[in-house]
XYZ file of C-alpha atoms in Angstrom:
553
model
C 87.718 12.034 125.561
C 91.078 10.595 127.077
C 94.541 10.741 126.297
C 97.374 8.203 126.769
C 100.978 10.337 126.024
C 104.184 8.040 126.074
C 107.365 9.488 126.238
C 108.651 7.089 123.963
C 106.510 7.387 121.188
C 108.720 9.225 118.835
C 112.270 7.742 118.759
C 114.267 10.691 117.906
C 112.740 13.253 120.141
C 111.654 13.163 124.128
C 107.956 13.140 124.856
C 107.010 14.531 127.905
C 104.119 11.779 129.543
C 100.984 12.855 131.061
C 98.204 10.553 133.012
C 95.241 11.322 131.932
C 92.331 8.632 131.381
C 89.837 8.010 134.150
C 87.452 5.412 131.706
C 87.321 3.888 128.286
C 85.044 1.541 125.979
C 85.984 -1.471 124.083
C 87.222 -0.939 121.286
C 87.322 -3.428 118.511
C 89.134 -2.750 115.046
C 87.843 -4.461 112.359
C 88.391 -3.237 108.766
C 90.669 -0.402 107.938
C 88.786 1.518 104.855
C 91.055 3.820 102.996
C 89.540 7.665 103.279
C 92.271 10.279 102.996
C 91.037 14.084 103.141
C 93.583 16.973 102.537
C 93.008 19.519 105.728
C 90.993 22.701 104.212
C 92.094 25.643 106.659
C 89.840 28.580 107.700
C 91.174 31.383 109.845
C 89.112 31.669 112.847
C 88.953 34.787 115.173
C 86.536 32.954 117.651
C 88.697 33.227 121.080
C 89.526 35.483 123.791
C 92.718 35.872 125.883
C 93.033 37.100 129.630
C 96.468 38.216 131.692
C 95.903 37.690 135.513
C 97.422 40.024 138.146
C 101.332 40.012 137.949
C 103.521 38.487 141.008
C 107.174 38.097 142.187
C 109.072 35.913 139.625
C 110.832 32.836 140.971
C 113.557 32.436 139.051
C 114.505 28.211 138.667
C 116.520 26.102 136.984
C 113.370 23.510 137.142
C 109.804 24.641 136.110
C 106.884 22.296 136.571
C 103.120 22.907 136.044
C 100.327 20.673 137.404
C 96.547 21.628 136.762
C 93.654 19.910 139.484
C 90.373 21.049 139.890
C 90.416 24.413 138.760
C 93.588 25.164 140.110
C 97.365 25.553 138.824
C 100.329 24.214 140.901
C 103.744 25.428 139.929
C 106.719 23.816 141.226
C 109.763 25.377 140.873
C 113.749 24.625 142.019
C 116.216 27.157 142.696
C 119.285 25.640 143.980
C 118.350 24.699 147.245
C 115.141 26.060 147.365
C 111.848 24.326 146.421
C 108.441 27.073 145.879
C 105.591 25.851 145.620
C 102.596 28.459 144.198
C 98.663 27.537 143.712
C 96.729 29.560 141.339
C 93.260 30.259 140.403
C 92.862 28.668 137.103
C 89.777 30.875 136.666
C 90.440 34.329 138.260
C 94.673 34.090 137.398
C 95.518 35.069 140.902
C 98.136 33.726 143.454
C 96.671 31.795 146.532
C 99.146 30.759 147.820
C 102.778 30.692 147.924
C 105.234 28.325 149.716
C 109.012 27.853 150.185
C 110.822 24.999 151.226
C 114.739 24.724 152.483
C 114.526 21.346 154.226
C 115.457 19.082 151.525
C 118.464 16.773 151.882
C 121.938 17.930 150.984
C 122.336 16.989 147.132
C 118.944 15.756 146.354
C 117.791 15.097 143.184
C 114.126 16.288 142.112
C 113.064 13.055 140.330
C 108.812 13.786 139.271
C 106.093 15.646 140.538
C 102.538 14.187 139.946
C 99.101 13.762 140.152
C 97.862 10.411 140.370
C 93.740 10.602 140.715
C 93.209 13.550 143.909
C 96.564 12.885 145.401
C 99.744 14.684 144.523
C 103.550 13.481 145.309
C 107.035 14.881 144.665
C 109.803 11.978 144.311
C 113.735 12.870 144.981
C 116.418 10.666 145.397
C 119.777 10.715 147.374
C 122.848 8.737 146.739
C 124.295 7.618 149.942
C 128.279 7.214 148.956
C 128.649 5.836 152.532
C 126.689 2.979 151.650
C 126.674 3.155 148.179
C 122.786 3.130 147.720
C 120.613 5.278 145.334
C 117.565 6.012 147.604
C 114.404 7.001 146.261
C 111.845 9.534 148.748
C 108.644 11.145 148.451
C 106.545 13.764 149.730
C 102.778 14.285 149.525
C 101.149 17.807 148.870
C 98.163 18.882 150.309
C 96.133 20.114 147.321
C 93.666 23.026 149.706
C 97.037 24.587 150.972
C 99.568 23.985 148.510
C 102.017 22.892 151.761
C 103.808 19.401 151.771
C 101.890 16.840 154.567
C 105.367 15.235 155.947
C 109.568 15.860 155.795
C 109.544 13.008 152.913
C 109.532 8.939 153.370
C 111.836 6.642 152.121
C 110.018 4.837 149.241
C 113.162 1.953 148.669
C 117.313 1.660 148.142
C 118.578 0.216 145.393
C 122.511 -1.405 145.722
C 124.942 0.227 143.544
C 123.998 2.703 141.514
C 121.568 3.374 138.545
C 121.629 5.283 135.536
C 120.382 8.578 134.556
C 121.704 12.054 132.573
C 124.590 14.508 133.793
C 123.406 17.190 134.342
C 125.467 20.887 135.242
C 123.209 22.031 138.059
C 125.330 19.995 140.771
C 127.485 21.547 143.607
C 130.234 19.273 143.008
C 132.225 20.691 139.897
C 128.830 21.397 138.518
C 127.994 18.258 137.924
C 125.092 15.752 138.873
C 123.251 12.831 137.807
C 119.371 13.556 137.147
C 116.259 11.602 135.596
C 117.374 8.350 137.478
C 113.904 7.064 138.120
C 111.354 6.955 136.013
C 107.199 7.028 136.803
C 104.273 5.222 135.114
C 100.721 5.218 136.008
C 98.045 2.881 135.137
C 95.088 4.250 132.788
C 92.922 5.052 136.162
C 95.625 6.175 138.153
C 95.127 3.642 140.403
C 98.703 2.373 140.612
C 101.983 3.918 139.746
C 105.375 1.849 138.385
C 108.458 3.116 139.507
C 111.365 1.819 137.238
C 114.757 2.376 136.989
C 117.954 0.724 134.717
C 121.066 -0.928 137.009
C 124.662 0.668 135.973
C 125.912 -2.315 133.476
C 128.882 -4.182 134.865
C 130.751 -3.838 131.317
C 130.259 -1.415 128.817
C 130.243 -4.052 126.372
C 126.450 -3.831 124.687
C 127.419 -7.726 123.087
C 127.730 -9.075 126.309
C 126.006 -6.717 128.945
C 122.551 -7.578 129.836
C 120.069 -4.703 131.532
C 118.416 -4.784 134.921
C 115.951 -3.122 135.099
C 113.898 -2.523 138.422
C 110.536 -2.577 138.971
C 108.370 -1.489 141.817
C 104.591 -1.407 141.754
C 102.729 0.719 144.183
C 98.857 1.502 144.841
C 98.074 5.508 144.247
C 98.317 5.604 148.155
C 101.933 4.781 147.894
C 101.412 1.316 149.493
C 104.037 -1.258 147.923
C 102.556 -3.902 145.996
C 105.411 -6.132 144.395
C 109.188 -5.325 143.408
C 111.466 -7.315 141.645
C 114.569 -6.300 139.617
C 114.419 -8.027 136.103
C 117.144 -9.306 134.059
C 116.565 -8.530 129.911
C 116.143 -11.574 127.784
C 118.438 -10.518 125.959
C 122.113 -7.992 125.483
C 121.563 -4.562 125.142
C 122.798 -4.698 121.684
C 120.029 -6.622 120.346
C 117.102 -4.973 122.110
C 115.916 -1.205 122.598
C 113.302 -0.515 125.091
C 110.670 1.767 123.419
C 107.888 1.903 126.222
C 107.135 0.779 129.694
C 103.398 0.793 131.416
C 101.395 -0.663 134.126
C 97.787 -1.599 134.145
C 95.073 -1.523 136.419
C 96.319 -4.983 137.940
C 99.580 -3.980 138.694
C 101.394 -5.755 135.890
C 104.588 -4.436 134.316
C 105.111 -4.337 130.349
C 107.437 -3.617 128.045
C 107.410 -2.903 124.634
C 110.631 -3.536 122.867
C 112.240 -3.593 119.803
C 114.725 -6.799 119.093
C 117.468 -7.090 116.623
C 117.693 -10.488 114.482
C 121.073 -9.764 113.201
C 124.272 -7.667 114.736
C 123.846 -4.601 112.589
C 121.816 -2.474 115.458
C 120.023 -0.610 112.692
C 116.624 -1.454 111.290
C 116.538 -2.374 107.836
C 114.996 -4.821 104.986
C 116.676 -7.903 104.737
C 115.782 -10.417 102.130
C 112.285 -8.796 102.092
C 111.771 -8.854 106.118
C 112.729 -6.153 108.662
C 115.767 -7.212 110.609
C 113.960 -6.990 113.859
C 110.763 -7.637 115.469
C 108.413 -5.790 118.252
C 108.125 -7.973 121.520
C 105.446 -6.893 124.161
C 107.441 -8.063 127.745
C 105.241 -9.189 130.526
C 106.635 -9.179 133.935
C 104.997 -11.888 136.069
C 104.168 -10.318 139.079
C 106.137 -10.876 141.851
C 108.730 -13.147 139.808
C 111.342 -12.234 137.059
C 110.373 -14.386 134.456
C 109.076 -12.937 131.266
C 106.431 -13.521 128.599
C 107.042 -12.325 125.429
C 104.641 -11.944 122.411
C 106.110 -10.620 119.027
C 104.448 -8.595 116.994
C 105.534 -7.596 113.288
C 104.270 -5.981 110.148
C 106.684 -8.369 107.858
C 108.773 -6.631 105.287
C 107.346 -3.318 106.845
C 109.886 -1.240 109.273
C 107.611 0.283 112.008
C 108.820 3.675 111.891
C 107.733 4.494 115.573
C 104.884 3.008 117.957
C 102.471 3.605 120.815
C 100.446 2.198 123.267
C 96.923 2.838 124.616
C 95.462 0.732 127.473
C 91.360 -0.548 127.781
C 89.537 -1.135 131.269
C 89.353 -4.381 130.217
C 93.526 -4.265 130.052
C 93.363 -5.203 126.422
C 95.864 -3.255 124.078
C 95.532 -0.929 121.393
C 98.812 -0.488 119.533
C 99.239 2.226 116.631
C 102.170 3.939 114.875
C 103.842 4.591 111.363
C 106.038 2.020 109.202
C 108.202 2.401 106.178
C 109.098 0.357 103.478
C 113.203 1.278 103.440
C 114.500 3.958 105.705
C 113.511 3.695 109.256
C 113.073 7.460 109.091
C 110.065 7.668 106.907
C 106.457 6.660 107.219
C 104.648 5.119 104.134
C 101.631 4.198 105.995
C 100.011 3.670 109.194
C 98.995 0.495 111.706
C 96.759 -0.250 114.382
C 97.160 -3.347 116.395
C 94.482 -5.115 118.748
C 95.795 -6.850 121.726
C 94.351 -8.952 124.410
C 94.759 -8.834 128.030
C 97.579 -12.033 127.321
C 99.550 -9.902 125.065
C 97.977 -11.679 121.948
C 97.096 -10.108 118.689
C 93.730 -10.168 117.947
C 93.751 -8.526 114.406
C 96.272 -6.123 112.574
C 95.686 -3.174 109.851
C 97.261 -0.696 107.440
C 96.939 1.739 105.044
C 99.342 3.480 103.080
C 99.608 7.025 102.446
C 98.721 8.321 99.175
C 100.726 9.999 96.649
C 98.924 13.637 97.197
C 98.582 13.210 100.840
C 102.573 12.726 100.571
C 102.690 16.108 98.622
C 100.482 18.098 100.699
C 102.175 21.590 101.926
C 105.828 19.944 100.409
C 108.106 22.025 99.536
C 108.781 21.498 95.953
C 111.903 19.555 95.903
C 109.884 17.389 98.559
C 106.867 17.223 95.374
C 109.563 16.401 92.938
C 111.191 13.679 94.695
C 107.731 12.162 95.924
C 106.677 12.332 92.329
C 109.572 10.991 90.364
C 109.293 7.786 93.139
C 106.085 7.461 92.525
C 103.007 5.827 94.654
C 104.366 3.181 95.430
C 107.702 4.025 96.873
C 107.093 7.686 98.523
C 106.912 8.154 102.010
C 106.227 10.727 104.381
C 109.760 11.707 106.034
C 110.836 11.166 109.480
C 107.194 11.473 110.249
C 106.843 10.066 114.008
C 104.006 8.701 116.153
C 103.237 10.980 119.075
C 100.160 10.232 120.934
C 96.769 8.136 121.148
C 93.258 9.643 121.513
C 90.251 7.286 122.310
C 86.651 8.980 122.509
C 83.230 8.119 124.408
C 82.269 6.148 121.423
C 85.201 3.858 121.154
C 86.980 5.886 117.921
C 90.883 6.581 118.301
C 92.939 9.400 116.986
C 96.907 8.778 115.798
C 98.310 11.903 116.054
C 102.753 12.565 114.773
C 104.652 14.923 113.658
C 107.628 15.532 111.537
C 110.722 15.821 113.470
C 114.607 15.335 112.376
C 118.025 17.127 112.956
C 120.940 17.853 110.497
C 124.667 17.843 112.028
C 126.999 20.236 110.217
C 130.448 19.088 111.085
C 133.734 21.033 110.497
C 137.115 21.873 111.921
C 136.140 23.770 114.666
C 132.785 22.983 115.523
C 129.675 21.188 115.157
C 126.379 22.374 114.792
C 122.803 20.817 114.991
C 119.937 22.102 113.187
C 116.597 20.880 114.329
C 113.276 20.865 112.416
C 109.734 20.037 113.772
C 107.488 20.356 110.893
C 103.808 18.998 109.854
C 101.878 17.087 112.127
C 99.062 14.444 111.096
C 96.167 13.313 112.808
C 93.888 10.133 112.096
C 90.841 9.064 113.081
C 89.555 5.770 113.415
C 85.981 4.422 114.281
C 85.284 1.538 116.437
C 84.456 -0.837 114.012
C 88.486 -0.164 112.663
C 87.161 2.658 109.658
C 89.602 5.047 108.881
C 87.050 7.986 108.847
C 89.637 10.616 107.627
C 93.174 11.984 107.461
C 94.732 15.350 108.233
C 98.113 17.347 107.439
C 98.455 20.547 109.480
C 100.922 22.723 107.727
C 103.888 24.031 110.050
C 107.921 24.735 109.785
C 109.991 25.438 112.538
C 113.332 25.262 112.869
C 116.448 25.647 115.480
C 120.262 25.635 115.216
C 121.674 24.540 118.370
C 118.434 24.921 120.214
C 116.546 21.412 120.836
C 113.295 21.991 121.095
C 112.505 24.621 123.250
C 110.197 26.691 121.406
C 109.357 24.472 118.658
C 106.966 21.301 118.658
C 103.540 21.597 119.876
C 100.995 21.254 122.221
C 97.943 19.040 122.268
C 94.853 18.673 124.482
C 90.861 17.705 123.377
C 87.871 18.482 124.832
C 84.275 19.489 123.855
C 84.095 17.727 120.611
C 87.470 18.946 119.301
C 91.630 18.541 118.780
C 93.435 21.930 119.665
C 97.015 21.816 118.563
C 99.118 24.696 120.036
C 102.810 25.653 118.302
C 104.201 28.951 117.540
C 104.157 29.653 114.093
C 105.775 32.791 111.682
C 102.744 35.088 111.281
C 103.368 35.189 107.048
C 101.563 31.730 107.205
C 97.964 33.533 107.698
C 97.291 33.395 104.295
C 98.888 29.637 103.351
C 97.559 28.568 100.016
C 96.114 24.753 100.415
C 99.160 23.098 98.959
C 101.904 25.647 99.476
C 105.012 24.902 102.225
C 104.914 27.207 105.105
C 107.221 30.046 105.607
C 110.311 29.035 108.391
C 109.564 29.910 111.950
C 113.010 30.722 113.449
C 113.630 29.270 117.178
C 114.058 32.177 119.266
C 112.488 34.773 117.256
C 109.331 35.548 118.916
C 106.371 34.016 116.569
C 102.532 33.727 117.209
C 101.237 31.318 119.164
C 99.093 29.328 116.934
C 96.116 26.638 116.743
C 94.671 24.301 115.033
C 90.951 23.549 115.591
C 90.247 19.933 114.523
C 86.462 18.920 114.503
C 87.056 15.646 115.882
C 83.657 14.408 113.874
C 84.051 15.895 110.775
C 87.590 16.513 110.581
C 87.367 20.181 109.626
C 90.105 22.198 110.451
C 90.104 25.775 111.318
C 93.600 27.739 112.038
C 93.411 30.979 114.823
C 96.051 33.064 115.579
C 96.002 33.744 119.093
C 98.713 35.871 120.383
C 102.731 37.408 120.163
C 104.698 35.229 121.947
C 106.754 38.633 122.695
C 103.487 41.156 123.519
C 99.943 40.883 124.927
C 97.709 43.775 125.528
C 100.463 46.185 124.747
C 102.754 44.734 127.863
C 106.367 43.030 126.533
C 106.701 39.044 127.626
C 109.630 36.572 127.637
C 110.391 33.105 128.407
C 107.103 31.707 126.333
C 107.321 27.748 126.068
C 104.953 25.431 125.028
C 105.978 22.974 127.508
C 104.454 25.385 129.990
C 100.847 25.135 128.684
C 98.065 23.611 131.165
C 94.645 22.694 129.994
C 92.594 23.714 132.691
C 88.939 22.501 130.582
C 87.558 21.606 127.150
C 88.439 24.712 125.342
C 91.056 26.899 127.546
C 94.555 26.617 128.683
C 96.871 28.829 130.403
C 100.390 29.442 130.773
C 103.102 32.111 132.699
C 105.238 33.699 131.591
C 107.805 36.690 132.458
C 106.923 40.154 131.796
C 110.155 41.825 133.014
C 110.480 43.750 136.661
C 110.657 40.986 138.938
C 107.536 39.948 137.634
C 105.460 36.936 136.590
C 101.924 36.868 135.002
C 99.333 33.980 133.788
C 97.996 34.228 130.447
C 94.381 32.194 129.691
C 93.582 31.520 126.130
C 89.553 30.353 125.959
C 87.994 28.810 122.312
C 84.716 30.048 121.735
């Protein structure tokens, strides 16, 4: 089973991408048969969890895991300090630890990676001399943990580009951070390296992005660059998703704007913008463009999923009025031209909608009625295609309140049920499922709330913490509020990725294992290391760090 994760499948919230597909089958969507099951949950006891040997913490302001080959590769920043620690994904323990101190003055840790059995750390420099963003790398040797080279300039780009501020500068604690950003093909074979010009005016009517592309093979070895004007102003396009495929071609997938409004809506029963799916002719600037559209449907939010044979699979959520909310969902086939080959959907039914709901949620659904309820601010998240050709759609339900006042303003964040589909490869929808969870953060982001998700062995493992009073969740009740921040279980789902049955196992306190206190638990630090186990570290207090491996019988 492979995985394709985008990090702009969900518009409202930041998805962290991950490479992972090394082959795939054909896949050819053909009917879309409505089957909708409502997830029956079992609590399931069937796992065991192992702490490793404790070390000396590292304390950083950037934290970034990496699992190869049985082993887990932690790379972490502390001002100007890079360490660099390989464990044994099986055993826990510390191989090896290295430090490094030899980094350029104000560098900029860009992405660490794995692309196939080699691994490389991008940072970039701005040279204010010059006035040149310049983009380096560094290769890690995967026995020793230890970098091969001092780092080699990649490319400069005139002027500079855009990224976030950032407070962990020298300079009045400021500095400019995610200015590049990295792709890699479905076989890891080549990596895009892409990054946005800093607009002339600030004028989104008349400013058109550049955006800069440079194609490499997974040996580093430049292939093409070019730096490509938009077709059209910022103001009438959003950029949703960017990949490369296996011949070194650049796409986009973009959202255009027929009117001036900048918001998507129904007008005169059609949305007032279309999907376009950008192809950058290598080693030119021109464009192709194909549109793609669902008509008076509003695609909520969309992803992309790539074939050997570098045809498309395309599959998200659309609404009928409010770009928030999902009514149903779509699957697109696309050749290796960017043509659609055939489109489905199916709408969500009325007690799928009122599943786990909270009862104002039931009320409203049910006083709307079938045929204008939707699923709220439910967002596409991630692709799944198996051996035998079947995909999996898996969102979640994700939105923010502000609260606005004289004297402040506050965000509350919710991350609630997630959904997973399955498909067949002859286009089936086989079944449906609604995993029941509430979370909730004021002024927090994410941090501890989302989830997880990695496959293996037959089966979908979703991993979120979760308030311990949901153990005994009736079918069709709303779960009790997990509160960012305080503590929780670490919690999975078990999806059967056959049958569709769902199981629910409580693993662990975020805040105690085996009687010893822990802090700093995050999802984003879980690493599947096989089929059915992941790890993750976290700090258990004097100086100290530990691994923690959770294996599913």
């Amino acid at each position: 089973m492979w995985t394709l994760k985008h990090n702009a499948f969900s518009l409202l919230f930041n998805i962290k991408p991950k490479n992972i597909m090394k082959k795939v089958v054909h896949l050819l969507l053909l009917t879309l048969l409505p089957y909708f099951v409502l997830a029956q949950v079992k609590i399931n006891n069937n796992f065991k969890v192992e702490m490793g040997q404790a070390y000396e913490v590292i304390d950083a302001q950037f934290k970034e895991y990496l699992e190869y080959n049985g082993a887990l590769y932690s790379f972490k920043l502390s001002k100007d300090e890079l360490s660099i620690q390989k464990f044994n994904a099986s055993t826990l323990y510390q191989q090896y630890i290295n430090r490094y101190e030899d980094f350029p003055d104000d560098f900029v840790l860009e992405h660490v990676g794995i692309f196939t059995d080699k691994c490389y750390l991008f940072y970039s420099v701005w040279d204010k001399k010059s006035k040149k963003e310049q983009l380096f790398f560094r290769e890690l040797d995967l026995e020793t943990a230890k970098f091969k080279d001092k780092g080699k300039l990649l490319f400069k780009v005139d002027d500079k580009v855009t990224g976030q501020n950032t407070g962990n500068g020298k300079l009045y604690g400021m500095q400019v951070v995610d200015k590049f950003k990295f792709e890699s093909s479905y076989d890891d074979q080549h990596i895009m390296v892409r990054y946005r010009k800093k607009p002339q005016t600030k004028n989104d009517d008349k400013n058109y992005d550049v955006i800069g592309f440079h194609i490499y093979d997974n040996a580093m070895n430049e292939l093409w660059n070019e730096e490509v004007r938009m077709p059209y102003t910022e103001s009438k396009m959003d950029n949703l998703d960017y990949y490369v495929n296996n011949k070194g071609d650049a796409f986009i997938l973009t959202r255009v704007f027929t009117d001036n409004s900048h918001k998507m809506k129904i007008t005169k029963g059609r949305a007032n913008y279309r999907i376009e799916l950008l192809k950058i002719i290598k080693g030119t600037t021109k464009i192709d463009k194909n549109a793609i559209s669902l008509g008076a449907r509003i695609i909520n939010s969309i992803g992309l999923y790539q074939f050997n044979d570098n045809n498309l699979v395309l599959g998200g959520y659309y609404g009928k009025d409010d770009a928030r909310d999902a009514d149903g969902l779509f699957v697109f086939n696309i050749d290796a031209t960017g043509k659609i080959i055939n489109k489905m959907t199916y709408e969500f039914p009325l007690s799928f909608l009122n599943q786990n709901a909270t009862n104002k949620e039931e009320r409203k659904n049910n006083r709307k009625g079938k045929d204008e309820a939707e699923f709220g601010n439910l967002h596409m998240k991630k692709i799944v295609v198996s051996d035998d050709g079947s995909v999996a759609l898996i969102g979640e339900q994700a939105y923010f309140k502000l609260h606005i006042n004289a004297k402040r303003v506050d965000i509350d964040f919710y991350y609630r049920d997630m959904v997973i589909s399955k498909i067949d490869a002859n286009g089936k929808l086989l079944w449906n499922k609604r995993l029941p969870k509430f979370q909730h953060g004021r002024n927090t982001g994410r941090k501890d709330m989302s989830f997880d998700h990695f496959s293996g062995n037959g089966f979908h493992y979703f991993l979120f913490l979760d308030n311990e009073r949901n153990k005994d969740l009736a079918p069709d009740d709303s779960p009790k509020i997990h509160q960012s921040g305080a503590g929780g279980w670490l919690t999975a789902y078990k999806v059967n990725a056959e049958t569709g049955d769902v199981t629910k196992s409580y693993l662990l306190n975020s805040r105690e294992v085996n009687d010893i206190s822990i802090y700093q638990f995050n999802t984003n630090r879980i690493s599947e290391i096989s089929g059915n186990e992941f790890i993750f570290e976290v700090y258990k207090k004097q100086k100290e760090d530990v691994l923690i491996k959770v294996e599913f019988e």
